[in-house]
PDB file of N, CA and C in Angstrom:
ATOM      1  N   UNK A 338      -2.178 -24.874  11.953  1.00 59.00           N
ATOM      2  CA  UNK A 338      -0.818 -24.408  12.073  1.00 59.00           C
ATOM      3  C   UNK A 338      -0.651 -23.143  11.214  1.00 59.00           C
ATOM      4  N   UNK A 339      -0.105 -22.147  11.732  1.00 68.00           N
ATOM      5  CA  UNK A 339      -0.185 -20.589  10.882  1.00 68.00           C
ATOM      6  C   UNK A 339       1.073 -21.234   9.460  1.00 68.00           C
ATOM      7  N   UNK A 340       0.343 -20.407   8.757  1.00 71.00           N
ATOM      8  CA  UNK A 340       1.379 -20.489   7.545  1.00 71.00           C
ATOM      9  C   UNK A 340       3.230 -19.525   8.046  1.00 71.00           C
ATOM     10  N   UNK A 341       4.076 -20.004   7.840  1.00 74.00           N
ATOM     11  CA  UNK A 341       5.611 -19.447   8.335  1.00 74.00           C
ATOM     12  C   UNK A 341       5.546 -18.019   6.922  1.00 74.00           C
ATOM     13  N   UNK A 342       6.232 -17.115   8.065  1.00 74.00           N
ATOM     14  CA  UNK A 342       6.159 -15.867   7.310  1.00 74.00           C
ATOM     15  C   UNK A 342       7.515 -15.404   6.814  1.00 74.00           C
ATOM     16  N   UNK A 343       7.772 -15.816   5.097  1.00 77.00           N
ATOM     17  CA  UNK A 343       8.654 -15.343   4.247  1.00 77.00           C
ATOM     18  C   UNK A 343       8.246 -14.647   3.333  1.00 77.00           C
ATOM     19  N   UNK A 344       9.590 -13.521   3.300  1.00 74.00           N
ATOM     20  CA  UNK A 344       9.418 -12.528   2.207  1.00 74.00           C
ATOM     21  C   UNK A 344       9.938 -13.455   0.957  1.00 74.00           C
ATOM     22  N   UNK A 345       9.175 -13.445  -0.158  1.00 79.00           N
ATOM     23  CA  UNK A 345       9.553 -14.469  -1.104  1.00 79.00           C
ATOM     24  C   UNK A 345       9.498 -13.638  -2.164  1.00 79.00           C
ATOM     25  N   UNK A 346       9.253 -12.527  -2.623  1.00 82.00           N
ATOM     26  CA  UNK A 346       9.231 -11.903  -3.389  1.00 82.00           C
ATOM     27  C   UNK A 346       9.909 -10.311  -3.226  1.00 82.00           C
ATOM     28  N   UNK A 347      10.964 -10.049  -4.132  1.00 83.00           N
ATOM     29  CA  UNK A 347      11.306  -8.685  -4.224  1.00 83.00           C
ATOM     30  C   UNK A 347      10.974  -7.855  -5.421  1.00 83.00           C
ATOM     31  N   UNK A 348      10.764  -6.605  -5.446  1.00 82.00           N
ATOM     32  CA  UNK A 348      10.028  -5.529  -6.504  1.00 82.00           C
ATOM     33  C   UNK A 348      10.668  -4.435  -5.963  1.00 82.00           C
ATOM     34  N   UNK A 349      11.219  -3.604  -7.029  1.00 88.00           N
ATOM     35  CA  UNK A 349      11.890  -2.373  -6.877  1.00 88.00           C
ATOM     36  C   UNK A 349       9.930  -1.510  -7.606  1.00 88.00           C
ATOM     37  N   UNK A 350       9.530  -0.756  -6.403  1.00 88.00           N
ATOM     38  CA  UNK A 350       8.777   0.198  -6.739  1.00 88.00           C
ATOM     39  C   UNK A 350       9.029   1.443  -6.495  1.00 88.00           C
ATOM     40  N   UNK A 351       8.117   2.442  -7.408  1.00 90.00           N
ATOM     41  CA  UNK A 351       8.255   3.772  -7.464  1.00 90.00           C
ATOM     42  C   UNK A 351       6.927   4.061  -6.782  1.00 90.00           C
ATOM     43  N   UNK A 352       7.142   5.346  -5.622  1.00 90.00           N
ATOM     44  CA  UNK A 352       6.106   5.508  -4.889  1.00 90.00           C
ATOM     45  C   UNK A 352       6.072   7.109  -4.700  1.00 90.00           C
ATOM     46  N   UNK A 353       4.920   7.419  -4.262  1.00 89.00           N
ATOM     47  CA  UNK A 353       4.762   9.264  -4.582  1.00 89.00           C
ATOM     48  C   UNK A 353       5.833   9.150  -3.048  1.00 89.00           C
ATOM     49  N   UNK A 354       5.876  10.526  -2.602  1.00 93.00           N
ATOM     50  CA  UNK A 354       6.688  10.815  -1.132  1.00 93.00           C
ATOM     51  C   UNK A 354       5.670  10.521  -0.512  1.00 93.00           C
ATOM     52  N   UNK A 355       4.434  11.597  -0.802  1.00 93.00           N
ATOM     53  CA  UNK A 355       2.986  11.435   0.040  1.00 93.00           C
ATOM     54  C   UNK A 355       3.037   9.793   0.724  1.00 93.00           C
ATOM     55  N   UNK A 356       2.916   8.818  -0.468  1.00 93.00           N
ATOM     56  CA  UNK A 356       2.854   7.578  -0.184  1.00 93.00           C
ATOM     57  C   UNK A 356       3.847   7.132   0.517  1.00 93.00           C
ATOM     58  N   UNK A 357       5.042   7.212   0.374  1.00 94.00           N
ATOM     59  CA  UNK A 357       6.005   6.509   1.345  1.00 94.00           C
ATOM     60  C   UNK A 357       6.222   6.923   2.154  1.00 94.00           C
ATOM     61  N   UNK A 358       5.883   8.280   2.962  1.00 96.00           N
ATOM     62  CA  UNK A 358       5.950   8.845   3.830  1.00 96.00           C
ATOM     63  C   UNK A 358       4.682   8.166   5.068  1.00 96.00           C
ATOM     64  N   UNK A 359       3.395   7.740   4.143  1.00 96.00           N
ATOM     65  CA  UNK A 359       2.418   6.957   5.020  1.00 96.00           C
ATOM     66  C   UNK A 359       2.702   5.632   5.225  1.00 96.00           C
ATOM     67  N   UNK A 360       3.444   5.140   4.394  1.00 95.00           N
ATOM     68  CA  UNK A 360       3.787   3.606   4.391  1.00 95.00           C
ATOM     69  C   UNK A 360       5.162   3.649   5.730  1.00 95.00           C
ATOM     70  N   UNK A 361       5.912   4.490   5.549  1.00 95.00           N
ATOM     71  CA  UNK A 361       6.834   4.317   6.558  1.00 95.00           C
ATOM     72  C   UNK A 361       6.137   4.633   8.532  1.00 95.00           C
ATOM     73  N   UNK A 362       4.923   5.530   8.044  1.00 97.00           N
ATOM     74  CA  UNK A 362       4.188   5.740   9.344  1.00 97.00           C
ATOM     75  C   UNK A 362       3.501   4.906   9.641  1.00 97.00           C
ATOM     76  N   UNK A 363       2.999   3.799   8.689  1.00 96.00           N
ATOM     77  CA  UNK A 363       2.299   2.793   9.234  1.00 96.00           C
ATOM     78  C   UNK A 363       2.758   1.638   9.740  1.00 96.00           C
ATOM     79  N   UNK A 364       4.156   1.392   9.168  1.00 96.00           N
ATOM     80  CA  UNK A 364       5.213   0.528   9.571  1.00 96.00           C
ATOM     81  C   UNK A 364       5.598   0.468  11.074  1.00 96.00           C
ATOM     82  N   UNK A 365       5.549   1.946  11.560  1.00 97.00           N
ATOM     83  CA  UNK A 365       6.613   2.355  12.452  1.00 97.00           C
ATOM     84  C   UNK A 365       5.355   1.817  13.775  1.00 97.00           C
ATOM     85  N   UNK A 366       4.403   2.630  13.548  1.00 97.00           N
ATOM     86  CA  UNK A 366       2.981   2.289  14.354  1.00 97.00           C
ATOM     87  C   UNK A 366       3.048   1.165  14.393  1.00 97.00           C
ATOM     88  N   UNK A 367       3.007   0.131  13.638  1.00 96.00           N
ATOM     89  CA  UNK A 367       2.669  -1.273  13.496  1.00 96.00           C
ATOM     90  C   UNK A 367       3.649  -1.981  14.163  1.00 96.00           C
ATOM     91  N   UNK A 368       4.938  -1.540  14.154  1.00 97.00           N
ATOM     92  CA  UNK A 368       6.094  -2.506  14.837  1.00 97.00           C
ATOM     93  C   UNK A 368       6.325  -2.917  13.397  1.00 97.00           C
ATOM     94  N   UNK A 369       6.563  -3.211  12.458  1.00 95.00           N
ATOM     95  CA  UNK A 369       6.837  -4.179  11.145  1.00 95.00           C
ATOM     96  C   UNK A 369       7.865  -3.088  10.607  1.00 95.00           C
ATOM     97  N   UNK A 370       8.395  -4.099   9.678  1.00 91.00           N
ATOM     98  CA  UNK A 370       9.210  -3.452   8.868  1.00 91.00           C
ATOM     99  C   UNK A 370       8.580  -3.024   7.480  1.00 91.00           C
ATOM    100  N   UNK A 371       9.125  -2.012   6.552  1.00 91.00           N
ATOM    101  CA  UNK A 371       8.581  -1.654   5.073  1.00 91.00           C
ATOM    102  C   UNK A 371       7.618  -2.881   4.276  1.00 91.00           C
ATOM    103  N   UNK A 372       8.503  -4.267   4.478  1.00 90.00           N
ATOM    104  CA  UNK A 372       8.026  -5.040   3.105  1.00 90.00           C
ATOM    105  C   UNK A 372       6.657  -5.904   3.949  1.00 90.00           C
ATOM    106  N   UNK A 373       7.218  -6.064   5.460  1.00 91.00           N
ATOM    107  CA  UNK A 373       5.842  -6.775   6.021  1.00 91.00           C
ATOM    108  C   UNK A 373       4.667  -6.004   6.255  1.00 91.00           C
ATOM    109  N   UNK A 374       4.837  -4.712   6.210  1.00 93.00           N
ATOM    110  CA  UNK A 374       3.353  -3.899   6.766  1.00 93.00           C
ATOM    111  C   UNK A 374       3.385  -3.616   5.228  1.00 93.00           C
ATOM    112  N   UNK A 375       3.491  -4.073   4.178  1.00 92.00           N
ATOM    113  CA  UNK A 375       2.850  -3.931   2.869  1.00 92.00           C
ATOM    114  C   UNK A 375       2.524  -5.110   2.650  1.00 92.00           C
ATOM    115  N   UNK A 376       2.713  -6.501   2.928  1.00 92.00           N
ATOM    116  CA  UNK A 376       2.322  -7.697   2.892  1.00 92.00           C
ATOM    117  C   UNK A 376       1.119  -7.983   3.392  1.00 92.00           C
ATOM    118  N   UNK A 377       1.328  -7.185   5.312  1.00 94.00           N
ATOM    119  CA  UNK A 377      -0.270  -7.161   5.684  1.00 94.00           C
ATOM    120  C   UNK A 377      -1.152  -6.390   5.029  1.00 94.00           C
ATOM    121  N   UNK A 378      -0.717  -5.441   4.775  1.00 94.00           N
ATOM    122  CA  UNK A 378      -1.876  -4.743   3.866  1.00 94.00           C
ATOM    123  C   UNK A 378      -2.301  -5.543   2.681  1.00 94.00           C
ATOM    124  N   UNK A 379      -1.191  -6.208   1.853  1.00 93.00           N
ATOM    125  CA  UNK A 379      -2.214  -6.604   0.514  1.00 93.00           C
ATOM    126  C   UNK A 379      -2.815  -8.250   0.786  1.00 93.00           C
ATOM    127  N   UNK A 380      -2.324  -8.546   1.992  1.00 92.00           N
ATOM    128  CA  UNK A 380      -3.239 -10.074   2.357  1.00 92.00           C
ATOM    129  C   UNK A 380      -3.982  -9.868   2.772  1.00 92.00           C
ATOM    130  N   UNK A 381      -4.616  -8.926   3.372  1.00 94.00           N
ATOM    131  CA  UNK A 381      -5.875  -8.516   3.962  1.00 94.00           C
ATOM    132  C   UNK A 381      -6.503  -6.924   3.384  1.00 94.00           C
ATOM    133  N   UNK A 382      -6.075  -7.313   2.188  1.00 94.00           N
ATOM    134  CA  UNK A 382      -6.740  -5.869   1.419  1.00 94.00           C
ATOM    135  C   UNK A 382      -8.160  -5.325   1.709  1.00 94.00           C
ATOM    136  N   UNK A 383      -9.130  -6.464   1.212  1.00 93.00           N
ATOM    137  CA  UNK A 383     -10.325  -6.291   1.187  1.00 93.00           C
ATOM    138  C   UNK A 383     -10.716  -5.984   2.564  1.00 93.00           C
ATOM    139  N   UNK A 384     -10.068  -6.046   3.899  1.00 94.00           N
ATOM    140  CA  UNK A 384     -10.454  -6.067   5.200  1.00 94.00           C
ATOM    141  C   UNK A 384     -10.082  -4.920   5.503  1.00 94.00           C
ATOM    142  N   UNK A 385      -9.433  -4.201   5.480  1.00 92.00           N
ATOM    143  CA  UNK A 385      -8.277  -3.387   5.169  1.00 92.00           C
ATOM    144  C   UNK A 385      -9.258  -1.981   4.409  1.00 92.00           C
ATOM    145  N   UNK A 386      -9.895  -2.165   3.395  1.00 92.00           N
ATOM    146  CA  UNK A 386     -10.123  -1.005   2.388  1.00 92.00           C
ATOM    147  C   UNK A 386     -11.888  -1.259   2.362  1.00 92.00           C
ATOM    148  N   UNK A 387     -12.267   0.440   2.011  1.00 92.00           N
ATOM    149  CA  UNK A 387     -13.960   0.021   1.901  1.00 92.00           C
ATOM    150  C   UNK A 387     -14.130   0.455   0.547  1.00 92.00           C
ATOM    151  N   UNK A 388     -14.675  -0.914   0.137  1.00 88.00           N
ATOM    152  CA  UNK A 388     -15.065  -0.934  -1.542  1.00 88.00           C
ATOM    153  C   UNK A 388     -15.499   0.556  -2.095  1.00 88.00           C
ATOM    154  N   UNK A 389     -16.168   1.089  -1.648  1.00 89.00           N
ATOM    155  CA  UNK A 389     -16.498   1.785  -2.251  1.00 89.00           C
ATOM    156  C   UNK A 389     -16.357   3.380  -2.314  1.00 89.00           C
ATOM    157  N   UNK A 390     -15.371   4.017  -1.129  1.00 94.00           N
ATOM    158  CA  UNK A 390     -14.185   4.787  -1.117  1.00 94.00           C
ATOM    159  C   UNK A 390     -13.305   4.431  -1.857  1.00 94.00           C
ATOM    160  N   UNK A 391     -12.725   2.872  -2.376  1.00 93.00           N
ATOM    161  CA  UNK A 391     -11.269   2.709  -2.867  1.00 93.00           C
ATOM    162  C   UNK A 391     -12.135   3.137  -4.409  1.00 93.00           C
ATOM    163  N   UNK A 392     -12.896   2.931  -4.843  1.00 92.00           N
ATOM    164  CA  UNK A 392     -13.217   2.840  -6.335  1.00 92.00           C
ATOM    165  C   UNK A 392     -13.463   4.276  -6.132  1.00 92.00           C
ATOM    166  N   UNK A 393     -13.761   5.248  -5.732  1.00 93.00           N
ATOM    167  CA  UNK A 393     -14.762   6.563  -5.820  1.00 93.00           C
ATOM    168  C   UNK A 393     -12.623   7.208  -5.272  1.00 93.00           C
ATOM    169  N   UNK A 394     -11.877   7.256  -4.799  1.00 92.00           N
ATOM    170  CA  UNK A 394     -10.429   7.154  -4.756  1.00 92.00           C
ATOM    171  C   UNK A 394      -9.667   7.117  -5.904  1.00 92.00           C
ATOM    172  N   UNK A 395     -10.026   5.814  -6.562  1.00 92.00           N
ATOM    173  CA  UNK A 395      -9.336   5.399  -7.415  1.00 92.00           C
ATOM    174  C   UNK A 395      -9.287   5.994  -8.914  1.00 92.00           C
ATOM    175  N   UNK A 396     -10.592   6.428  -8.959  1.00 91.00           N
ATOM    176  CA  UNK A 396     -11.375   6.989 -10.533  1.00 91.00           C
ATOM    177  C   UNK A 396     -10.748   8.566 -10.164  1.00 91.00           C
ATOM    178  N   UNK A 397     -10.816   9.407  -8.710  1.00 91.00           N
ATOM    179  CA  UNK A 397     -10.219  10.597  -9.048  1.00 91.00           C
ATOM    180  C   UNK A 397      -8.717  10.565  -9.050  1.00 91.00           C
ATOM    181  N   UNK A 398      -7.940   9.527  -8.523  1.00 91.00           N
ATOM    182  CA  UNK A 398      -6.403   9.142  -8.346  1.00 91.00           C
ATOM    183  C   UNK A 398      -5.925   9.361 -10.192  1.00 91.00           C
ATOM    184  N   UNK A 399      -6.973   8.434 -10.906  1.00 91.00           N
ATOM    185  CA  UNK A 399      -6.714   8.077 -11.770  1.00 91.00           C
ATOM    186  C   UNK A 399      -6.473   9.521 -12.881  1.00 91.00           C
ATOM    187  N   UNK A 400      -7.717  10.377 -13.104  1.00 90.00           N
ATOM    188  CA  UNK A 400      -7.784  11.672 -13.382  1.00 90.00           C
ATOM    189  C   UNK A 400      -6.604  12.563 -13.169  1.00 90.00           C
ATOM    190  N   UNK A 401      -6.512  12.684 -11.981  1.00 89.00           N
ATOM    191  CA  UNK A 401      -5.639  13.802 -11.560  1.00 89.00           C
ATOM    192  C   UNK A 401      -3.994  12.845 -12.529  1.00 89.00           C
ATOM    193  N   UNK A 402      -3.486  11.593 -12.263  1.00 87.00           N
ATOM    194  CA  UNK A 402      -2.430  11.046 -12.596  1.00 87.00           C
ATOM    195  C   UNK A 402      -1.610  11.782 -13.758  1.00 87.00           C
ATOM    196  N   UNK A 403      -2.573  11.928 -14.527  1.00 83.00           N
ATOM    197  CA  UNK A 403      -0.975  12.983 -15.780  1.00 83.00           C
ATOM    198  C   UNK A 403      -0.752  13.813 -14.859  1.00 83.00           C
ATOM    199  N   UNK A 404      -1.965  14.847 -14.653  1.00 83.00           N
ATOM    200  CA  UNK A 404      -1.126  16.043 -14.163  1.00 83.00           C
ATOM    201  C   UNK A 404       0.005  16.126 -13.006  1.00 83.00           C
ATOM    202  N   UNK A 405      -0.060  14.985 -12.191  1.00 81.00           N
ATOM    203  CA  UNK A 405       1.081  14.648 -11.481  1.00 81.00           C
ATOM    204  C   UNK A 405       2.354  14.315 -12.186  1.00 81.00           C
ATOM    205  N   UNK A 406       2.031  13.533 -13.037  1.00 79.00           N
ATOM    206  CA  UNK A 406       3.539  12.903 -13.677  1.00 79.00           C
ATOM    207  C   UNK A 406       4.237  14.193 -14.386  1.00 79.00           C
ATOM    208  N   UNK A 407       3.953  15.281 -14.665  1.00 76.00           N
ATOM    209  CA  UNK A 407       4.389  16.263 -15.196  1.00 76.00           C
ATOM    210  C   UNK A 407       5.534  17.131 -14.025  1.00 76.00           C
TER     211      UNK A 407
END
């Protein structure tokens, strides 16, 4: 029997534009709304992302990060 699908959790996040601008395009593609096409994404992360782009991503995300917050 599929598990019943509730939003059970709310979080006020801060997101670049870049980012919410892809999150709202992936939504729209998908048919889902904002909080469920971020749900599918992080329940099926690992299916979703290739290990070793997200880390080699993540280490220059990380770098560049001050100079963004400025």
């Amino acid at each position: 029997m599929p598990k019943r699908f509730r939003l059970t959790r709310r979080l006020p996040i801060a997101m670049t534009e870049d980012a919410y601008r892809r999150m709202k395009r992936f939504s729209t593609e998908a048919g889902l709304d904002e909080g469920e096409a971020l749900s599918f994404l992080f329940e099926n992360f690992e299916a979703v992302t290739d290990q070793d782009q997200l880390a080699q991503r993540l280490r220059r995300f990380n770098l560049e990060l001050e100079a963004r917050k400025r």
